[in-house]
Tab-separated table of C-alpha atoms in Angstrom:
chain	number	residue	atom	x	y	z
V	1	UNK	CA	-1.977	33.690	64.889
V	2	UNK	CA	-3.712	35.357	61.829
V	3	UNK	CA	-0.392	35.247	60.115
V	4	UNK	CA	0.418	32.006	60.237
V	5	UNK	CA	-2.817	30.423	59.671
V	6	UNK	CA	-2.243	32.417	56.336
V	7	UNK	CA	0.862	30.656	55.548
V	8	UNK	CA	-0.183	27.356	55.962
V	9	UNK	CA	-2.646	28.224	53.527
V	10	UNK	CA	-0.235	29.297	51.093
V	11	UNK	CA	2.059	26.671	51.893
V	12	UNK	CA	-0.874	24.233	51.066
V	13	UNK	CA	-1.776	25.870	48.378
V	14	UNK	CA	1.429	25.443	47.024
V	15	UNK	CA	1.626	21.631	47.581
V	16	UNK	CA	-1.836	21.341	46.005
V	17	UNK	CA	-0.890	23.110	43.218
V	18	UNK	CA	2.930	20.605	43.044
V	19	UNK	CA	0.816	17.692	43.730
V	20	UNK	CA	-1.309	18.591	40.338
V	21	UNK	CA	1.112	19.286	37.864
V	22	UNK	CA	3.247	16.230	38.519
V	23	UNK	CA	-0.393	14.471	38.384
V	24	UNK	CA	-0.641	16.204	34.950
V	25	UNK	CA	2.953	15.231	34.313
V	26	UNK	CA	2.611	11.851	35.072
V	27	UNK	CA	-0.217	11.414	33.117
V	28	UNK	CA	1.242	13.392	29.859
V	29	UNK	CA	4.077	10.852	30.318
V	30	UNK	CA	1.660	7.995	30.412
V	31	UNK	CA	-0.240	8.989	27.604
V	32	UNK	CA	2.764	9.316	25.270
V	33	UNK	CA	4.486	5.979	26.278
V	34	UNK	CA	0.722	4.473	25.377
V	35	UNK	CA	0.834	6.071	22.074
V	36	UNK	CA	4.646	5.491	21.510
V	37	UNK	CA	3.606	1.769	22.204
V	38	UNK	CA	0.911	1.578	19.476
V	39	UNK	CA	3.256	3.235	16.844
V	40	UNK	CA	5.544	0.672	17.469
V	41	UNK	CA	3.278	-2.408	17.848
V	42	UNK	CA	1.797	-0.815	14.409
V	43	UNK	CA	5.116	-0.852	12.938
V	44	UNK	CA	5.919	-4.663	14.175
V	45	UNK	CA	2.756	-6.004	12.925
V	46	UNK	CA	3.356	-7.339	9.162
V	47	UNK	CA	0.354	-7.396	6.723
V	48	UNK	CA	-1.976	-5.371	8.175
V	49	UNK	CA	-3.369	-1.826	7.476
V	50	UNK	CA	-0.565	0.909	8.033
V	51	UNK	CA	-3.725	3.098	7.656
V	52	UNK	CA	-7.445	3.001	6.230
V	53	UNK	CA	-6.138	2.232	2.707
V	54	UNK	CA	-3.376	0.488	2.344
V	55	UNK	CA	-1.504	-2.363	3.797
V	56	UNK	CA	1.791	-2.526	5.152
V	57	UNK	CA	4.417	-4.180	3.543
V	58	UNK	CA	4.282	-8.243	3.579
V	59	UNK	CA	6.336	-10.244	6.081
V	60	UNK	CA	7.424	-13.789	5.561
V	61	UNK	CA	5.059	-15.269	8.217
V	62	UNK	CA	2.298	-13.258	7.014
V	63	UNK	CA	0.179	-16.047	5.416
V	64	UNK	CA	-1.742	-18.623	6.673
V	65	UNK	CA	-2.391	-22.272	5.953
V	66	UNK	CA	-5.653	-23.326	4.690
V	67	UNK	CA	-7.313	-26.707	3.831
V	68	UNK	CA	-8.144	-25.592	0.165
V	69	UNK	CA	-7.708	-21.874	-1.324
V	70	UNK	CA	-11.281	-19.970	-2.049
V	71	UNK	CA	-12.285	-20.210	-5.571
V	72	UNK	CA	-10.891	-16.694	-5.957
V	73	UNK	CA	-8.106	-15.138	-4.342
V	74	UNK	CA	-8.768	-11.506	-5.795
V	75	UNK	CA	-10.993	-8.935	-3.911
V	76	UNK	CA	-13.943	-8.454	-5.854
V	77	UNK	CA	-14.210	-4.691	-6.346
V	78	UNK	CA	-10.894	-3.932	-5.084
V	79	UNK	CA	-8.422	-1.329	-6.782
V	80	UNK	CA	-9.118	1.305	-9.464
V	81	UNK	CA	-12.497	1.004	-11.217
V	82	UNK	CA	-11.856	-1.697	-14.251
V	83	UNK	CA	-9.260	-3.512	-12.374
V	84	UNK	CA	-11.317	-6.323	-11.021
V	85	UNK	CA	-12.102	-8.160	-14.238
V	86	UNK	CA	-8.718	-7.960	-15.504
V	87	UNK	CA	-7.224	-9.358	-12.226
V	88	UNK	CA	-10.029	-12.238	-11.764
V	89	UNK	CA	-9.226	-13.007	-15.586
V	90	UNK	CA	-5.759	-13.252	-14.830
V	91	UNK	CA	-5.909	-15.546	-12.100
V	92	UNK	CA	-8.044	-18.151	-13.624
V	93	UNK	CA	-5.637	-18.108	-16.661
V	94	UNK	CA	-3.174	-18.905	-13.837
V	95	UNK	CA	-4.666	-21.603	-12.123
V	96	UNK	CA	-5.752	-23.399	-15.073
V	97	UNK	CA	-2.420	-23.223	-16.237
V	98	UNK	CA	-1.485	-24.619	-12.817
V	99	UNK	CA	-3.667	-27.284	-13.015
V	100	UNK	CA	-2.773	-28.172	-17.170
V	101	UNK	CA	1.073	-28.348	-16.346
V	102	UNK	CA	0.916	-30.407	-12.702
V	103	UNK	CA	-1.609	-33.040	-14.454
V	104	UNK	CA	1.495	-32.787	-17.804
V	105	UNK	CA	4.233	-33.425	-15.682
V	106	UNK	CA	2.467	-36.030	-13.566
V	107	UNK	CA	1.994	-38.124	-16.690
V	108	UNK	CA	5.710	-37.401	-18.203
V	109	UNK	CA	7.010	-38.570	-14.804
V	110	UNK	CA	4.553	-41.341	-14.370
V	111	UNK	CA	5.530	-42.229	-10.917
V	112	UNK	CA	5.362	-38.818	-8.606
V	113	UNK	CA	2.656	-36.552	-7.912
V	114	UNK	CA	2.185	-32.435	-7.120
V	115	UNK	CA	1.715	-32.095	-3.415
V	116	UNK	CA	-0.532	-29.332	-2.778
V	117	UNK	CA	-0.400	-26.282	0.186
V	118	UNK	CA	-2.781	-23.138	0.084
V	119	UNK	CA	-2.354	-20.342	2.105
V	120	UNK	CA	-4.224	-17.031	2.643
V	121	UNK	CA	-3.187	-13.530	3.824
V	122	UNK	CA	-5.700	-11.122	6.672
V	123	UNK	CA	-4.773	-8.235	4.078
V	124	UNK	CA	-6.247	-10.340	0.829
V	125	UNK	CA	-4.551	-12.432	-1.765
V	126	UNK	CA	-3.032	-15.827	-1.025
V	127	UNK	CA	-1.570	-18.945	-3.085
V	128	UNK	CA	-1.471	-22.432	-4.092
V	129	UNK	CA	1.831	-24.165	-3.960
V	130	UNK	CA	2.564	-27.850	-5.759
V	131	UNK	CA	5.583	-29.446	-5.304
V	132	UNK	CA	6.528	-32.854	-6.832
V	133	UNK	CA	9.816	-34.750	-5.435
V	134	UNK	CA	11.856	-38.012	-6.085
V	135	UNK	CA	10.116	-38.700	-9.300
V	136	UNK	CA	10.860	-41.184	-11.979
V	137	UNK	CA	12.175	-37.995	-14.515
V	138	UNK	CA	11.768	-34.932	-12.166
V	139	UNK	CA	14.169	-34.587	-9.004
V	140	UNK	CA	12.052	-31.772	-7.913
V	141	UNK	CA	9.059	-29.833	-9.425
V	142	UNK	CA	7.536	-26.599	-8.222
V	143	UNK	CA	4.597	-24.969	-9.667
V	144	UNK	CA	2.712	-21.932	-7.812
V	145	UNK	CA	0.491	-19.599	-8.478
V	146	UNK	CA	0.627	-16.598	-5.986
V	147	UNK	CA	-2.152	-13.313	-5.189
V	148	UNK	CA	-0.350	-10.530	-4.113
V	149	UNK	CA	-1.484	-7.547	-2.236
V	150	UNK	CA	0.766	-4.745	-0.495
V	151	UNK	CA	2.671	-1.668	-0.615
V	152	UNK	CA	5.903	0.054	-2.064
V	153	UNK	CA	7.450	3.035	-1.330
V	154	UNK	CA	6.844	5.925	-3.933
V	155	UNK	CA	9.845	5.699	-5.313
V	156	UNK	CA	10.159	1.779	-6.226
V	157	UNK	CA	6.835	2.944	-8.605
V	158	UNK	CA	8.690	5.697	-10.135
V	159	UNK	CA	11.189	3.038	-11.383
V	160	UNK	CA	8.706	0.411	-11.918
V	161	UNK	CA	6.657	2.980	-14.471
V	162	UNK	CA	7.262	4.124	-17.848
V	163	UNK	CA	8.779	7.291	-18.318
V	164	UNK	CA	6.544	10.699	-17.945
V	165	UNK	CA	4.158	9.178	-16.001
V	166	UNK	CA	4.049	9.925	-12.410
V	167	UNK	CA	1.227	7.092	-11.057
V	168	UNK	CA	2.006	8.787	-7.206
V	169	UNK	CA	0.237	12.186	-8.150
V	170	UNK	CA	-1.721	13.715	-5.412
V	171	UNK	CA	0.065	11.306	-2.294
V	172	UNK	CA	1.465	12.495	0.650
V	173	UNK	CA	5.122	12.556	0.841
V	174	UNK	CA	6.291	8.981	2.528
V	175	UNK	CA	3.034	7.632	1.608
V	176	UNK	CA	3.164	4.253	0.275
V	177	UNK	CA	1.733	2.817	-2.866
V	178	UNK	CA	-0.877	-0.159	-2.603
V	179	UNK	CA	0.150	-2.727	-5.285
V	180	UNK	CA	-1.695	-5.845	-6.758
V	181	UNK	CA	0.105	-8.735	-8.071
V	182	UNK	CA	-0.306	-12.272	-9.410
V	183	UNK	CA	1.589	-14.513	-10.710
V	184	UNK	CA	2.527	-18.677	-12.135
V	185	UNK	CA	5.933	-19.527	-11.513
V	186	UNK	CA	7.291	-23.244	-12.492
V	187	UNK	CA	10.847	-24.479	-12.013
V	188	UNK	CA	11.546	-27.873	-13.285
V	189	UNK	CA	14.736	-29.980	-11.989
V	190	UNK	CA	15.035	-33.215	-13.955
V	191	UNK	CA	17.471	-36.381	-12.203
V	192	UNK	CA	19.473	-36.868	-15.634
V	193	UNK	CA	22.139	-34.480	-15.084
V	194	UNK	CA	22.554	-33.701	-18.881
V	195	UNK	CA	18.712	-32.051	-18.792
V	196	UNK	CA	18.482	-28.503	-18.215
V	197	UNK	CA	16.640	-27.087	-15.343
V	198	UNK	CA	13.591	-25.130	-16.559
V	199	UNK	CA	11.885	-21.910	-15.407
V	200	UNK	CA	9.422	-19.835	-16.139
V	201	UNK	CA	7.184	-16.849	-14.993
V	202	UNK	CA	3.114	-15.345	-15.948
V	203	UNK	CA	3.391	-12.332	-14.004
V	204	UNK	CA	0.514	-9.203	-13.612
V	205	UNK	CA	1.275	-6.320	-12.053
């Protein structure tokens, strides 16, 4: 009859109607599990971008090995305007200071030499590591010259700052500081046990 040809209508209407929503459902489901996904394969990856500007904090496996280091490890034109020259200055200073105490030490042990690693980061920056062991004089001998780049949280820069200045002006709240840092650090363990151990630090910030 007219009547229930009218029902079934309705009735498939009905199911039509069920059948799209849990479609729309499922794919609202699917669509935030995909982007629940990325936030947290964004959060697991260490060194790279947490956005267009700045990288994320630096993991310990988030170098890589390289035959030989690039003959600079700073970003040309990276950072506030004047940085650059300060930072490239700096890091020559450091590796020919690298280079004038591994050749110094070589000659005062006269039997061991520096061993030397580079590495390189995806986000910029690197290092050159030289280690001397079971020497005539020296035990062990470290000297290694590191390129920093990364990011802190707002706060560590408040601390990190001299008073009265606030450096995290105009940021978002949460958003994290990109930093640039280099440094030459040398540790010296001699075999007579009545030497000192010596260490020392060039560090830029």
């Amino acid at each position: 009859t007219k009547e229930e040809e009218t029902k079934e209508e309705e009735t498939k209407e009905e199911e039509t109607k069920e059948e799209k929503n849990e479609e729309e459902e499922t794919v609202e489901i699917k669509n935030e599990e995909e982007k629940t996904e990325e936030e947290t394969e964004e959060k697991e990856v260490e060194g790279e971008k947490a956005n267009s500007k700045n990288p994320k904090h630096l993991g310990w496996n988030s170098h890589q090995a390289v035959e030989k280091a690039p003959d600079s490890l700073v970003r040309e034109g990276d950072g506030p305007e004047g940085n650059y020259p300060m930072r490239s200055k700096f890091e020559k200073m450091c590796r020919e200071g690298q280079m004038a105490i591994t050749k110094a030490i070589e000659e005062i042990d006269g039997e061991a030499k520096f061993r030397e690693d580079a590495w390189v980061r995806a986000t910029g920056g690197g290092g050159m590591s030289c280690v001397l062991t079971d020497g005539n004089v020296f035990e062990k001998a470290g000297v290694n010259l590191s390129v920093v780049y990364g990011t802190m949280p707002q706060e560590a820069l408040q601390s990190a700052t001299e008073r009265g200045i606030d450096r995290a002006k105009g940021m978002a709240p949460g958003e994290r500081v990109p930093f640039f840092a280099c440094g030459l650090s040398c540790v010296m363990h001699p075999k007579n046990p009545h030497c000192p151990t010596m260490h020392f630090n060039y560090r830029y910030f």
